[in-house]
Tab-separated table of C-alpha atoms in Angstrom:
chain	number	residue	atom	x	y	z
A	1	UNK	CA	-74.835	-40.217	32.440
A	2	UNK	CA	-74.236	-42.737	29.460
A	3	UNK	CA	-76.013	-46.161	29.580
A	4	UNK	CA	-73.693	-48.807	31.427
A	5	UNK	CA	-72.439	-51.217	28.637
A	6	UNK	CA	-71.644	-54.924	28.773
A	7	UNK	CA	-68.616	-54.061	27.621
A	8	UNK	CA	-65.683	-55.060	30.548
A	9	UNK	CA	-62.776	-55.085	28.532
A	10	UNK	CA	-60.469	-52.684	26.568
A	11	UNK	CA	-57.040	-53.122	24.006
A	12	UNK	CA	-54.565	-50.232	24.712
A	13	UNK	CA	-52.547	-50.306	21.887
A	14	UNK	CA	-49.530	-48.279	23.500
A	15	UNK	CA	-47.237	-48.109	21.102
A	16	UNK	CA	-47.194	-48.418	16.877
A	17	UNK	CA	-43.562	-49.816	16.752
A	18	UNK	CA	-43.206	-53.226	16.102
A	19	UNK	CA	-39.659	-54.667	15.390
A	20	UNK	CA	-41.658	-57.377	13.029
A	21	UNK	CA	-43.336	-57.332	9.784
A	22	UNK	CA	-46.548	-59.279	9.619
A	23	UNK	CA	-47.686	-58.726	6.248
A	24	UNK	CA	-51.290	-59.065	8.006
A	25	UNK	CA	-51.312	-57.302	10.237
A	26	UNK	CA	-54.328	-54.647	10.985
A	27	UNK	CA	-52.156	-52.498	13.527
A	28	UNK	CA	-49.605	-51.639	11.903
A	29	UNK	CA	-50.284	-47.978	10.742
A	30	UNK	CA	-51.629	-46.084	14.003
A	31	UNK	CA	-49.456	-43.262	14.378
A	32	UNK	CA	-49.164	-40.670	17.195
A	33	UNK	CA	-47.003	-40.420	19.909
A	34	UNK	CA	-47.911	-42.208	22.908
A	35	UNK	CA	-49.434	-40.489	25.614
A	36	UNK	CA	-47.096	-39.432	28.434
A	37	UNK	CA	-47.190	-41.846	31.499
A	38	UNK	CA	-49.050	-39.360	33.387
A	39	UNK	CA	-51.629	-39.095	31.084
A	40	UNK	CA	-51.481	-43.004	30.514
A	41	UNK	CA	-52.531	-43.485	34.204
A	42	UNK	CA	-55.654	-40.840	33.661
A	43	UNK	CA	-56.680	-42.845	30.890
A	44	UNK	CA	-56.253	-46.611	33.242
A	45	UNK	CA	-58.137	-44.577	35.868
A	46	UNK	CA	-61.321	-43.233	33.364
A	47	UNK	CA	-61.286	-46.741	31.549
A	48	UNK	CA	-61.691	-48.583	35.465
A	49	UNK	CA	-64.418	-45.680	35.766
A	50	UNK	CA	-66.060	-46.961	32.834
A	51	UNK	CA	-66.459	-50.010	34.472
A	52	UNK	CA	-64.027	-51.684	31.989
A	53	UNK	CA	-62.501	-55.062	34.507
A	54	UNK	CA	-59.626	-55.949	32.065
A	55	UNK	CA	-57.191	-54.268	30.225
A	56	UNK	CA	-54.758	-56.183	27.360
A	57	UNK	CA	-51.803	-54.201	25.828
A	58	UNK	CA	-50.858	-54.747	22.573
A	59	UNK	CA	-49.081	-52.689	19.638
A	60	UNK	CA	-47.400	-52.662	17.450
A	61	UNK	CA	-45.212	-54.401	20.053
A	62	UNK	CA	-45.797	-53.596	23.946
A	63	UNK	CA	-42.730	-54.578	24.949
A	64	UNK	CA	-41.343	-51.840	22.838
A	65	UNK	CA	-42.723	-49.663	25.011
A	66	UNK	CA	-40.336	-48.471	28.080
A	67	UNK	CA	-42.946	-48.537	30.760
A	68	UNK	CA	-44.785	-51.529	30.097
A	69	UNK	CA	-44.460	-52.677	33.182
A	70	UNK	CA	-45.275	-50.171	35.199
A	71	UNK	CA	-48.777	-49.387	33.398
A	72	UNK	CA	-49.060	-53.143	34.455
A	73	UNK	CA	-48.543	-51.917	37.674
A	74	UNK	CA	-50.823	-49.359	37.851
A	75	UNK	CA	-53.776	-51.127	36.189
A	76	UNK	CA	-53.515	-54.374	38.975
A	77	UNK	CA	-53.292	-51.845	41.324
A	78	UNK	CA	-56.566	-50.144	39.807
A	79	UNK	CA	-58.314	-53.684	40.276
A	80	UNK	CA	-57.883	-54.318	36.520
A	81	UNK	CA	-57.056	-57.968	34.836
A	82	UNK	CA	-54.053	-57.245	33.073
A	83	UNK	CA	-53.150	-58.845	30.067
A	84	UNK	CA	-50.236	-58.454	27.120
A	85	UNK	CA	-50.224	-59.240	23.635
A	86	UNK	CA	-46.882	-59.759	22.213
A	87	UNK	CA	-44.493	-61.645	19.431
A	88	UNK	CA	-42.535	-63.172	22.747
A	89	UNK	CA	-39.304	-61.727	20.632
A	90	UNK	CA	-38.588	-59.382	23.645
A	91	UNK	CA	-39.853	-61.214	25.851
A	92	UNK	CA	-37.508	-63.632	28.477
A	93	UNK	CA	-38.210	-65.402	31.467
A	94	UNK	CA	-36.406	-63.602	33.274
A	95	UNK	CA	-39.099	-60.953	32.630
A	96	UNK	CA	-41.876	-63.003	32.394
A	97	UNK	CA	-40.741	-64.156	36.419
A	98	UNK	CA	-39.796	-60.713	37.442
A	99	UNK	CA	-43.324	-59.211	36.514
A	100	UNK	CA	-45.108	-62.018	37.451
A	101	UNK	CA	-46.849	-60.350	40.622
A	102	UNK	CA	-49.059	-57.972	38.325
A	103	UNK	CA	-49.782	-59.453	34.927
A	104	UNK	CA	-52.288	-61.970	34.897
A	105	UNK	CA	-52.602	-63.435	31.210
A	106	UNK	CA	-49.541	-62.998	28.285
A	107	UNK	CA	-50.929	-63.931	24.587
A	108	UNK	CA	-48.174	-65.035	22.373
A	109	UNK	CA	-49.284	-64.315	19.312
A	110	UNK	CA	-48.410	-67.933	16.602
A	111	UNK	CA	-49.927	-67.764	13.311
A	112	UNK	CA	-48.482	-71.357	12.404
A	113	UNK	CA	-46.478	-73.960	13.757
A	114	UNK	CA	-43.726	-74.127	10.905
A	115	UNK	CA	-40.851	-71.922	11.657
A	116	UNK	CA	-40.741	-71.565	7.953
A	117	UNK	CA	-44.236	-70.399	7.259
A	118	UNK	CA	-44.054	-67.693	10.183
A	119	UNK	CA	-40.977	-66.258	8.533
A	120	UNK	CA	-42.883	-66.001	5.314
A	121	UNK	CA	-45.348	-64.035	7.369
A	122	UNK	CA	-42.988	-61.778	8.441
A	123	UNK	CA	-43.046	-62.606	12.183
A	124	UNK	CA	-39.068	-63.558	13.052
A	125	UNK	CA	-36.647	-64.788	10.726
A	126	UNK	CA	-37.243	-68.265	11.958
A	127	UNK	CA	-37.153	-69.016	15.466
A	128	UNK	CA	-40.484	-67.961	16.333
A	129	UNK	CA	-42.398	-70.814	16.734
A	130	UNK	CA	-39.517	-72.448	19.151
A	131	UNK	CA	-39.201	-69.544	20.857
A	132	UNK	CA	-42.848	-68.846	21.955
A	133	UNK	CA	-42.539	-72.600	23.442
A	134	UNK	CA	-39.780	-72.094	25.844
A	135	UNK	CA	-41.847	-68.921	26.807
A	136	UNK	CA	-44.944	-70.761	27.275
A	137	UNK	CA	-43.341	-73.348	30.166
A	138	UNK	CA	-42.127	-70.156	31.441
A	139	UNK	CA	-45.659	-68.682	31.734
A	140	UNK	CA	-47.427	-71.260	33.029
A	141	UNK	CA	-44.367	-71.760	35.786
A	142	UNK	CA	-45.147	-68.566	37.239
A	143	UNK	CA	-49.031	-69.088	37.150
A	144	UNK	CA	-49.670	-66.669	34.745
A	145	UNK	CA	-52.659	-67.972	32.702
A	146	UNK	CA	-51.456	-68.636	28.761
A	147	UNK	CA	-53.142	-67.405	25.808
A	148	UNK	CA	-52.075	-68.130	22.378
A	149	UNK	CA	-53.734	-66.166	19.104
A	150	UNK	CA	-53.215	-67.680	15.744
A	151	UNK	CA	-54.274	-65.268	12.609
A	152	UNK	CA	-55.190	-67.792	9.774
A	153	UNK	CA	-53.891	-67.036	6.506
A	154	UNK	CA	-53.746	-68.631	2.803
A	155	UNK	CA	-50.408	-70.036	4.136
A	156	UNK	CA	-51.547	-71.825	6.753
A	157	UNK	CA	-55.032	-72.645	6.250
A	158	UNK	CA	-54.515	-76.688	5.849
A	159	UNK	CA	-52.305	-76.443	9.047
A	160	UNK	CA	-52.838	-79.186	11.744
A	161	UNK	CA	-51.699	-77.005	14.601
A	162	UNK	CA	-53.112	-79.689	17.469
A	163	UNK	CA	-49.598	-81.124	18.510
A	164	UNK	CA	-48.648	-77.389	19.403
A	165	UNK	CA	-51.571	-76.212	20.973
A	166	UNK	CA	-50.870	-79.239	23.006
A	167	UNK	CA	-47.107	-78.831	23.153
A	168	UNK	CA	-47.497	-74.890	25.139
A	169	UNK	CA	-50.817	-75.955	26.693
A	170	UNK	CA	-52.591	-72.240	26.473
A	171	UNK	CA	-55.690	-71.899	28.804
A	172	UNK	CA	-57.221	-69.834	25.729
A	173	UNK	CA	-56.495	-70.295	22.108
A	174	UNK	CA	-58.432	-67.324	20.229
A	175	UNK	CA	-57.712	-68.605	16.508
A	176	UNK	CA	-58.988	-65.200	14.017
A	177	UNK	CA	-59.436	-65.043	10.345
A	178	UNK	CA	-57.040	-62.406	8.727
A	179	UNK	CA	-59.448	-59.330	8.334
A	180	UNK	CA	-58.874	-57.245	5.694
A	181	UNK	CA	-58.232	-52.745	7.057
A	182	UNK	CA	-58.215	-50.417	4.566
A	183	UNK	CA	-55.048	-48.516	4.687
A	184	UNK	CA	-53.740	-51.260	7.059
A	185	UNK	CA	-52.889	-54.621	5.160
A	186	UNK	CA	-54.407	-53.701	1.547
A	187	UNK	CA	-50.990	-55.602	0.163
A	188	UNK	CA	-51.513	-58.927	1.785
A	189	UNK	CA	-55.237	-59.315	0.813
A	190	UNK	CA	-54.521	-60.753	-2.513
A	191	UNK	CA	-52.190	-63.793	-1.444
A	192	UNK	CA	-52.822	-64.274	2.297
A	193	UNK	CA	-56.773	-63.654	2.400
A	194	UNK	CA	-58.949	-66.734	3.451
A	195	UNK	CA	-62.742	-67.271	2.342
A	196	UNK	CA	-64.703	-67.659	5.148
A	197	UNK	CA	-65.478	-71.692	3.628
A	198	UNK	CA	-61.295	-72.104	4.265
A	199	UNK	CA	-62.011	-70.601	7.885
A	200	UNK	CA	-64.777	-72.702	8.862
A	201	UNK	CA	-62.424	-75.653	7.519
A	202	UNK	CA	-59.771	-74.664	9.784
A	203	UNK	CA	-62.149	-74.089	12.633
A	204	UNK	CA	-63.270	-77.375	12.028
A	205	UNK	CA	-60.465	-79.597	11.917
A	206	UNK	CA	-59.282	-77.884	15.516
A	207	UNK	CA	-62.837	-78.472	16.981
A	208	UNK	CA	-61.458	-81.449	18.865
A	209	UNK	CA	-58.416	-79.724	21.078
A	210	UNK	CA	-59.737	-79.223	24.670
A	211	UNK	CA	-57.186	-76.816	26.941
A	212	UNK	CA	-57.271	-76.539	30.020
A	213	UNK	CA	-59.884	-76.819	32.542
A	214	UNK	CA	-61.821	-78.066	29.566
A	215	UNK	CA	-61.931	-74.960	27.631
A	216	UNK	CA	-62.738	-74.859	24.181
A	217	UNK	CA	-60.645	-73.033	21.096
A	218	UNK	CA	-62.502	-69.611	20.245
A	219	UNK	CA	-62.927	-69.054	16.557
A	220	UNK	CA	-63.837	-65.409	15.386
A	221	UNK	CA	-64.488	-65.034	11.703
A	222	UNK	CA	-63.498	-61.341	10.132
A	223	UNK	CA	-67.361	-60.471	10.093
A	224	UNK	CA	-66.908	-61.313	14.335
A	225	UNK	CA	-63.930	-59.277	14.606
A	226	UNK	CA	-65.709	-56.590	13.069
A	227	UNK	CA	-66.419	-53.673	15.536
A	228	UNK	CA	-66.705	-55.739	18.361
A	229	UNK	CA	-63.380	-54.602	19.800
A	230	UNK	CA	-63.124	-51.156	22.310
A	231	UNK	CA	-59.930	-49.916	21.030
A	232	UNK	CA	-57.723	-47.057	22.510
A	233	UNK	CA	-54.521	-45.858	20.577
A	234	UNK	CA	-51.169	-44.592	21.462
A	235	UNK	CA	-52.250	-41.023	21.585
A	236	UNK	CA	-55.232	-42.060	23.872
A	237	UNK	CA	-58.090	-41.759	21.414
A	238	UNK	CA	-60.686	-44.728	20.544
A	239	UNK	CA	-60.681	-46.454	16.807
A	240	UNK	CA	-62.699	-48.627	15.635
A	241	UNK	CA	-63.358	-50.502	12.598
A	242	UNK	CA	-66.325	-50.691	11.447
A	243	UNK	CA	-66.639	-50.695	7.935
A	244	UNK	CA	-63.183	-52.756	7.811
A	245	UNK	CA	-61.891	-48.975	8.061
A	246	UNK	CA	-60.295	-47.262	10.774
A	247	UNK	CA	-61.876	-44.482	12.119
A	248	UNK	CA	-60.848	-42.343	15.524
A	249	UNK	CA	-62.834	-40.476	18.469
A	250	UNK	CA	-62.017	-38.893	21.346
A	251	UNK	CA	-61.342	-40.838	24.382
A	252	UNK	CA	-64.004	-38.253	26.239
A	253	UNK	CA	-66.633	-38.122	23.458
A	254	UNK	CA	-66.749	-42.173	23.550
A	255	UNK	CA	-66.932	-42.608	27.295
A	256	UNK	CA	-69.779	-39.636	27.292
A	257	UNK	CA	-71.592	-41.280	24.884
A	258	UNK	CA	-70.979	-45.142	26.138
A	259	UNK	CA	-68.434	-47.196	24.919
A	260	UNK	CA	-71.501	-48.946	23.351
A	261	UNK	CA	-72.114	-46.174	20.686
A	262	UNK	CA	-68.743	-47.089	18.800
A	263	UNK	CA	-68.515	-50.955	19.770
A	264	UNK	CA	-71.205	-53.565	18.628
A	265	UNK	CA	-72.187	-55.053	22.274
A	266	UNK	CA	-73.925	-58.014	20.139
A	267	UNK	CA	-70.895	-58.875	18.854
A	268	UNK	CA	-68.952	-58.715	21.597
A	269	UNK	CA	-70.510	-60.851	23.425
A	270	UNK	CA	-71.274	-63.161	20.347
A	271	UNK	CA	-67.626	-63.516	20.312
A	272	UNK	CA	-66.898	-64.179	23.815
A	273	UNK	CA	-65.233	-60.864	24.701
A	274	UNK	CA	-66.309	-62.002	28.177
A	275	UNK	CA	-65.355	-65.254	29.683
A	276	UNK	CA	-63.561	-66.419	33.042
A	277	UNK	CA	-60.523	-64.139	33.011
């Protein structure tokens, strides 16, 4: 019997697809055919036996995925916290209030709040930003809790992104430096890279924005992101990065070993991967 980790939370990334083209992006070269629901719903069943409490699925881009929704079934109904990670361009609120009664968090992912400067990333062709807005009253209509993520690049570094943080009024805003994968986003290191100085500056001018209930912005640097993520693929297996390279295991060797083998608890924690969700 492994050693029971700290670790209570897992990223499925279900599908590679993605009908954007962040030019940052870390994801963006998985592979492999997703599992088959069946087997999906083994895997949501040995991650709860894990003892992992929350479960976010991400891409590529989830919603490209035809049954979403129903793993988002299946994981409330497994007791899980179930959270999405998307680019909102899928996503309506029509869905957002139709699904309502078994997702509990959706992160819109906003790297800046120029329309211009996201198209320039590659996310939209510039409606993004105004989109992910009229989403976010949506969201917090139907009491799903709000989270925003915000990758910061050399394009948006000297952003002021305050009036819309405050504008969609997120109950989390995880703001990450872009971290550089081998094989994943080796083109966009040379013009979109930040030092970790230009991080810290950006960090620093958003210390001030409180969210709601009083919660603070999180702020992981690349060295944070860093192996501190449990990680499962389309095909089911585990990747991680360590090394700022991915590497894959078997979905049974990790959770024989402990999830804490592959992911740095330390970290995790460091970073908040736990927190009132």
């Amino acid at each position: 019997m492994p050693t029971p980790s700290t670790i209570r939370s897992v990223n499925w990334h279900l599908i590679s697809a993605c009908n954007y083209s962040c030019r940052f992006c870390f994801a963006r070269n998985l592979g492999e055919t997703p599992v088959s629901f069946s087997e999906g719903c083994r895997i949501l069943t040995r991650l709860v036996g894990a003892g992992m409490e929350k479960i976010n699925f991400a891409g590529g881009e989830p919603l490209l995925h035809p049954q979403l929704f129903e793993y988002c079934r299946v994981a409330h109904d497994l007791g899980m916290t179930v959270s999405i990670t998307t680019n909102g361009s899928r996503l309506t609120p029509e869905l957002v209030r139709t699904h309502r009664g078994y997702i509990d968090w959706i992160a819109l992912s906003v790297d800046s709040a120029s329309e211009e400067t996201e198209a320039r990333l590659g996310r939209g062709d510039g409606q993004h930003v105004g989109h992910c807005i009229r989403l976010s009253d949506a969201i917090r209509e139907t009491g799903i809790r709000l989270k925003i993520n915000t990758t910061v690049t050399a394009l948006s570094r000297d952003e002021d992104m305050t009036g819309f943080v405050r504008r969609t009024d997120p109950d989390r805003w995880k703001v990450l430096q872009m971290l550089h994968i081998r094989g994943e986003n080796d083109g966009a290191v040379a013009d979109l890279s930040v030092t970790d100085a230009e991080f810290r500056a950006f960090a620093d001018r958003h210390a001030g924005v409180i969210l709601r209930g009083g919660v603070l912005p999180v702020f992981e640097s690349s060295a944070m992101i860093e192996g501190s993520y449990f990680m499962v693929t389309p095909g089911g297996r585990v990747k991680t990065d360590t090394g700022r390279v991915i590497r894959k295991y078997s979905l049974d060797e990790v959770l024989g070993s402990g999830v804490f083998a592959y992911v740095d608890e330390g970290q995790y924690l460091r970073r908040g991967g736990v927190y009132a969700w």
